[in-house]
Short mmCIF file of N, CA and C in Angstrom, two decimals:
data_model
loop_
_atom_site.label_atom_id
_atom_site.label_comp_id
_atom_site.label_asym_id
_atom_site.label_seq_id
_atom_site.Cartn_x
_atom_site.Cartn_y
_atom_site.Cartn_z
N UNK A 22 83.71 95.34 189.89
CA UNK A 22 84.36 95.03 188.64
C UNK A 22 84.87 93.59 188.66
N UNK A 23 85.41 93.15 189.80
CA UNK A 23 85.92 91.78 189.86
C UNK A 23 84.80 90.77 189.72
N UNK A 24 83.61 91.11 190.21
CA UNK A 24 82.47 90.22 190.09
C UNK A 24 82.04 90.09 188.63
N UNK A 25 82.03 91.21 187.95
CA UNK A 25 81.66 91.22 186.53
C UNK A 25 82.69 90.44 185.70
N UNK A 26 83.96 90.63 186.01
CA UNK A 26 85.00 89.91 185.29
C UNK A 26 84.84 88.40 185.46
N UNK A 27 84.57 87.97 186.68
CA UNK A 27 84.38 86.54 186.93
C UNK A 27 83.13 86.04 186.19
N UNK A 28 82.08 86.83 186.20
CA UNK A 28 80.84 86.47 185.50
C UNK A 28 81.12 86.30 184.01
N UNK A 29 81.86 87.23 183.43
CA UNK A 29 82.17 87.17 182.00
C UNK A 29 83.08 85.98 181.68
N UNK A 30 84.02 85.69 182.57
CA UNK A 30 84.87 84.51 182.36
C UNK A 30 84.05 83.23 182.34
N UNK A 31 83.08 83.15 183.25
CA UNK A 31 82.21 81.98 183.26
C UNK A 31 81.40 81.91 181.97
N UNK A 32 80.95 83.06 181.48
CA UNK A 32 80.21 83.10 180.23
C UNK A 32 81.06 82.64 179.06
N UNK A 33 82.32 83.06 179.05
CA UNK A 33 83.23 82.63 177.98
C UNK A 33 83.52 81.14 178.06
N UNK A 34 83.45 80.61 179.28
CA UNK A 34 83.70 79.19 179.47
C UNK A 34 82.52 78.31 179.11
N UNK A 35 81.39 78.91 178.76
CA UNK A 35 80.23 78.13 178.34
C UNK A 35 79.06 78.16 179.30
N UNK A 36 79.23 78.75 180.47
CA UNK A 36 78.13 78.85 181.44
C UNK A 36 77.27 80.05 181.04
N UNK A 37 76.12 79.80 180.44
CA UNK A 37 75.30 80.89 179.89
C UNK A 37 74.59 81.71 180.96
N UNK A 38 74.37 81.15 182.15
CA UNK A 38 73.75 81.94 183.22
C UNK A 38 74.40 81.57 184.56
N UNK A 39 75.58 82.14 184.82
CA UNK A 39 76.29 81.83 186.06
C UNK A 39 75.51 82.25 187.30
N UNK A 40 75.60 81.45 188.34
CA UNK A 40 74.95 81.78 189.61
C UNK A 40 75.95 82.51 190.51
N UNK A 41 75.44 83.01 191.63
CA UNK A 41 76.30 83.69 192.59
C UNK A 41 77.37 82.72 193.11
N UNK A 42 76.99 81.47 193.31
CA UNK A 42 77.95 80.47 193.79
C UNK A 42 79.05 80.22 192.77
N UNK A 43 78.69 80.23 191.49
CA UNK A 43 79.69 80.06 190.43
C UNK A 43 80.71 81.20 190.45
N UNK A 44 80.20 82.41 190.55
CA UNK A 44 81.08 83.59 190.57
C UNK A 44 81.97 83.56 191.81
N UNK A 45 81.39 83.21 192.96
CA UNK A 45 82.18 83.11 194.19
C UNK A 45 83.28 82.08 194.03
N UNK A 46 82.96 80.96 193.40
CA UNK A 46 83.95 79.91 193.18
C UNK A 46 85.14 80.39 192.36
N UNK A 47 84.86 81.17 191.31
CA UNK A 47 85.94 81.70 190.47
C UNK A 47 86.80 82.66 191.28
N UNK A 48 86.15 83.56 192.01
CA UNK A 48 86.89 84.54 192.79
C UNK A 48 87.72 83.88 193.89
N UNK A 49 87.14 82.91 194.58
CA UNK A 49 87.85 82.24 195.66
C UNK A 49 89.01 81.40 195.14
N UNK A 50 88.91 80.95 193.90
CA UNK A 50 90.00 80.14 193.33
C UNK A 50 91.28 80.94 193.15
N UNK A 51 91.14 82.26 193.10
CA UNK A 51 92.33 83.12 192.97
C UNK A 51 92.56 83.95 194.23
N UNK A 52 91.88 83.59 195.31
CA UNK A 52 92.12 84.23 196.60
C UNK A 52 91.43 85.56 196.80
N UNK A 53 90.34 85.80 196.12
CA UNK A 53 89.59 87.06 196.26
C UNK A 53 88.29 86.76 196.97
N UNK A 54 87.98 87.60 197.96
CA UNK A 54 86.74 87.43 198.69
C UNK A 54 85.62 88.18 197.97
N UNK A 55 84.51 87.51 197.77
CA UNK A 55 83.37 88.11 197.07
C UNK A 55 82.53 88.95 198.03
N UNK A 56 82.04 90.08 197.56
CA UNK A 56 81.12 90.93 198.31
C UNK A 56 79.71 90.47 197.97
N UNK A 57 79.03 89.85 198.93
CA UNK A 57 77.72 89.25 198.67
C UNK A 57 76.69 90.26 198.16
N UNK A 58 76.70 91.46 198.72
CA UNK A 58 75.72 92.47 198.32
C UNK A 58 75.90 92.87 196.85
N UNK A 59 77.13 93.15 196.47
CA UNK A 59 77.39 93.55 195.08
C UNK A 59 77.16 92.38 194.12
N UNK A 60 77.53 91.20 194.56
CA UNK A 60 77.35 90.03 193.71
C UNK A 60 75.87 89.75 193.47
N UNK A 61 75.06 89.84 194.51
CA UNK A 61 73.62 89.62 194.35
C UNK A 61 73.00 90.66 193.41
N UNK A 62 73.46 91.90 193.53
CA UNK A 62 72.94 92.96 192.65
C UNK A 62 73.33 92.67 191.19
N UNK A 63 74.57 92.26 190.97
CA UNK A 63 75.02 91.94 189.62
C UNK A 63 74.21 90.79 189.03
N UNK A 64 74.04 89.74 189.81
CA UNK A 64 73.31 88.56 189.32
C UNK A 64 71.86 88.95 188.99
N UNK A 65 71.24 89.76 189.84
CA UNK A 65 69.85 90.15 189.59
C UNK A 65 69.72 91.03 188.35
N UNK A 66 70.71 91.89 188.10
CA UNK A 66 70.65 92.76 186.92
C UNK A 66 70.93 92.02 185.62
N UNK A 67 71.75 90.97 185.69
CA UNK A 67 72.11 90.25 184.47
C UNK A 67 71.28 89.00 184.23
N UNK A 68 70.41 88.68 185.15
CA UNK A 68 69.61 87.46 185.05
C UNK A 68 68.72 87.50 183.81
N UNK A 69 68.82 86.45 183.01
CA UNK A 69 67.99 86.32 181.82
C UNK A 69 68.46 87.13 180.63
N UNK A 70 69.62 87.77 180.72
CA UNK A 70 70.12 88.58 179.60
C UNK A 70 71.25 87.85 178.90
N UNK A 71 71.36 88.07 177.61
CA UNK A 71 72.41 87.46 176.81
C UNK A 71 73.66 88.33 176.87
N UNK A 72 74.79 87.72 177.23
CA UNK A 72 76.03 88.48 177.37
C UNK A 72 76.48 89.12 176.07
N UNK A 73 76.35 88.42 174.96
CA UNK A 73 76.76 88.98 173.67
C UNK A 73 75.96 90.23 173.33
N UNK A 74 74.65 90.20 173.62
CA UNK A 74 73.81 91.37 173.36
C UNK A 74 74.20 92.54 174.27
N UNK A 75 74.49 92.25 175.54
CA UNK A 75 74.89 93.31 176.47
C UNK A 75 76.21 93.95 176.05
N UNK A 76 77.14 93.13 175.59
CA UNK A 76 78.43 93.66 175.15
C UNK A 76 78.24 94.51 173.89
N UNK A 77 77.42 94.05 172.96
CA UNK A 77 77.16 94.82 171.74
C UNK A 77 76.49 96.15 172.06
N UNK A 78 75.53 96.11 172.99
CA UNK A 78 74.84 97.34 173.40
C UNK A 78 75.82 98.32 174.06
N UNK A 79 76.69 97.79 174.91
CA UNK A 79 77.68 98.64 175.58
C UNK A 79 78.68 99.24 174.61
N UNK A 80 79.02 98.48 173.61
CA UNK A 80 79.97 98.97 172.60
C UNK A 80 79.38 100.14 171.83
N UNK A 81 78.10 100.07 171.49
CA UNK A 81 77.48 101.18 170.77
C UNK A 81 77.38 102.41 171.66
N UNK A 82 77.18 102.20 172.96
CA UNK A 82 77.13 103.34 173.88
C UNK A 82 78.51 103.98 174.00
N UNK A 83 79.56 103.15 174.05
CA UNK A 83 80.91 103.69 174.17
C UNK A 83 81.36 104.42 172.91
N UNK A 84 80.78 104.09 171.79
CA UNK A 84 81.15 104.75 170.55
C UNK A 84 80.83 106.24 170.58
N UNK A 85 79.84 106.63 171.38
CA UNK A 85 79.47 108.04 171.44
C UNK A 85 80.28 108.82 172.47
N UNK A 86 81.10 108.14 173.26
CA UNK A 86 81.91 108.80 174.29
C UNK A 86 83.21 109.27 173.66
N UNK A 87 83.56 110.55 173.83
CA UNK A 87 84.83 111.02 173.27
C UNK A 87 85.99 110.36 174.01
N UNK A 88 86.90 109.77 173.25
CA UNK A 88 88.02 109.08 173.88
C UNK A 88 89.36 109.54 173.33
N UNK A 89 89.36 110.61 172.58
CA UNK A 89 90.60 111.11 172.01
C UNK A 89 91.41 111.88 173.05
N UNK A 90 92.45 112.49 172.59
CA UNK A 90 93.30 113.28 173.47
C UNK A 90 92.61 114.58 173.86
N UNK A 91 93.41 115.53 174.24
CA UNK A 91 92.85 116.79 174.71
C UNK A 91 92.47 117.72 173.57
N UNK A 92 92.59 117.26 172.37
CA UNK A 92 92.21 118.09 171.22
C UNK A 92 93.42 118.74 170.60
N UNK A 93 93.18 119.62 169.66
CA UNK A 93 94.27 120.30 168.98
C UNK A 93 94.90 121.37 169.85
N UNK A 94 96.06 121.78 169.47
CA UNK A 94 96.76 122.82 170.22
C UNK A 94 96.13 124.18 169.93
N UNK A 95 96.46 125.14 170.76
CA UNK A 95 95.95 126.49 170.59
C UNK A 95 96.59 127.14 169.38
N UNK A 96 95.87 128.05 168.77
CA UNK A 96 96.39 128.74 167.59
C UNK A 96 97.51 129.68 168.00
N UNK A 97 98.49 129.84 167.14
CA UNK A 97 99.61 130.73 167.42
C UNK A 97 99.13 132.17 167.32
N UNK A 98 99.69 133.05 168.14
CA UNK A 98 99.27 134.45 168.07
C UNK A 98 99.71 135.08 166.75
N UNK A 99 98.98 136.08 166.34
CA UNK A 99 99.30 136.78 165.10
C UNK A 99 100.63 137.50 165.25
N UNK A 100 101.35 137.66 164.15
CA UNK A 100 102.67 138.31 164.19
C UNK A 100 102.57 139.74 164.70
N UNK A 101 103.47 140.11 165.63
CA UNK A 101 103.52 141.47 166.14
C UNK A 101 102.52 141.73 167.25
N UNK A 102 101.64 140.81 167.56
CA UNK A 102 100.63 141.06 168.57
C UNK A 102 101.20 140.96 169.97
N UNK A 103 102.15 140.09 170.20
CA UNK A 103 102.67 139.92 171.56
C UNK A 103 104.18 139.95 171.55
N UNK A 104 104.78 141.11 171.50
CA UNK A 104 106.22 141.23 171.43
C UNK A 104 106.93 140.77 172.68
N UNK A 105 106.35 140.95 173.86
CA UNK A 105 107.02 140.62 175.12
C UNK A 105 106.88 139.15 175.47
N UNK A 106 105.92 138.48 174.93
CA UNK A 106 105.65 137.09 175.31
C UNK A 106 106.82 136.15 175.01
N UNK A 107 107.47 136.20 173.85
CA UNK A 107 108.58 135.28 173.60
C UNK A 107 109.74 135.47 174.58
N UNK A 108 110.02 136.69 174.98
CA UNK A 108 111.10 136.93 175.93
C UNK A 108 110.77 136.31 177.29
N UNK A 109 109.52 136.42 177.71
CA UNK A 109 109.10 135.84 178.97
C UNK A 109 109.19 134.32 178.92
N UNK A 110 108.81 133.73 177.80
CA UNK A 110 108.88 132.28 177.65
C UNK A 110 110.32 131.80 177.73
N UNK A 111 111.24 132.54 177.13
CA UNK A 111 112.65 132.16 177.15
C UNK A 111 113.19 132.19 178.57
N UNK A 112 112.81 133.21 179.33
CA UNK A 112 113.26 133.31 180.72
C UNK A 112 112.71 132.15 181.54
N UNK A 113 111.44 131.80 181.32
CA UNK A 113 110.84 130.71 182.07
C UNK A 113 111.53 129.39 181.73
N UNK A 114 111.87 129.19 180.46
CA UNK A 114 112.56 127.97 180.06
C UNK A 114 113.94 127.89 180.68
N UNK A 115 114.64 129.04 180.76
CA UNK A 115 115.97 129.05 181.35
C UNK A 115 115.90 128.70 182.84
N UNK A 116 114.88 129.21 183.54
CA UNK A 116 114.73 128.92 184.96
C UNK A 116 114.45 127.43 185.17
N UNK A 117 113.62 126.85 184.31
CA UNK A 117 113.32 125.43 184.41
C UNK A 117 114.57 124.60 184.19
N UNK A 118 115.40 124.99 183.22
CA UNK A 118 116.63 124.26 182.95
C UNK A 118 117.57 124.33 184.15
N UNK A 119 117.64 125.51 184.80
CA UNK A 119 118.50 125.65 185.97
C UNK A 119 118.03 124.73 187.09
N UNK A 120 116.73 124.64 187.31
CA UNK A 120 116.19 123.77 188.35
C UNK A 120 116.54 122.32 188.06
N UNK A 121 116.39 121.90 186.81
CA UNK A 121 116.69 120.53 186.43
C UNK A 121 118.15 120.21 186.66
N UNK A 122 119.05 121.14 186.32
CA UNK A 122 120.47 120.90 186.51
C UNK A 122 120.82 120.77 187.98
N UNK A 123 120.21 121.57 188.83
CA UNK A 123 120.55 121.51 190.25
C UNK A 123 120.02 120.24 190.91
N UNK A 124 118.96 119.65 190.38
CA UNK A 124 118.39 118.44 190.95
C UNK A 124 119.10 117.18 190.45
N UNK A 125 119.87 117.30 189.38
CA UNK A 125 120.42 116.12 188.74
C UNK A 125 121.38 115.35 189.62
N UNK A 126 122.32 116.02 190.29
CA UNK A 126 123.33 115.25 191.00
C UNK A 126 122.90 114.88 192.42
N UNK A 127 122.00 115.59 193.03
CA UNK A 127 121.46 115.32 194.35
C UNK A 127 122.54 115.01 195.39
N UNK A 128 123.69 115.61 195.25
CA UNK A 128 124.74 115.44 196.24
C UNK A 128 125.67 114.28 195.99
N UNK A 129 125.44 113.49 195.00
CA UNK A 129 126.35 112.39 194.69
C UNK A 129 126.30 112.10 193.20
N UNK A 130 127.36 111.54 192.70
CA UNK A 130 127.43 111.21 191.31
C UNK A 130 127.20 109.73 191.08
N UNK A 131 127.00 109.36 189.88
CA UNK A 131 126.73 107.98 189.54
C UNK A 131 127.93 107.07 189.82
N UNK A 132 129.13 107.60 189.60
CA UNK A 132 130.34 106.78 189.75
C UNK A 132 131.16 107.17 190.98
N UNK A 133 130.57 107.84 191.95
CA UNK A 133 131.32 108.21 193.17
C UNK A 133 131.46 107.05 194.12
#
């Protein structure tokens, strides 16, 4: 990823086809050691390609990837179907509150 970022920075700076030495120079300027194997692979894959076209192509691919949250919440149960469930939930909530209260002071107070 760092190699690609350096490559893209060089592209934004006007270098339309950065070499491995150019990318190494950018990385070394900020104290990062370049991995020659990964850098050579990146340069060979991007050689002769237009960065703007690659970014546009990647953007269209990302558009099909779901990036929303986990979706909608579960539907509420029908009335009268689960009479015992609310009581169990209340007990679980009370237990959680008790745990939170016991962890709050941790043996000392803020102003002790």
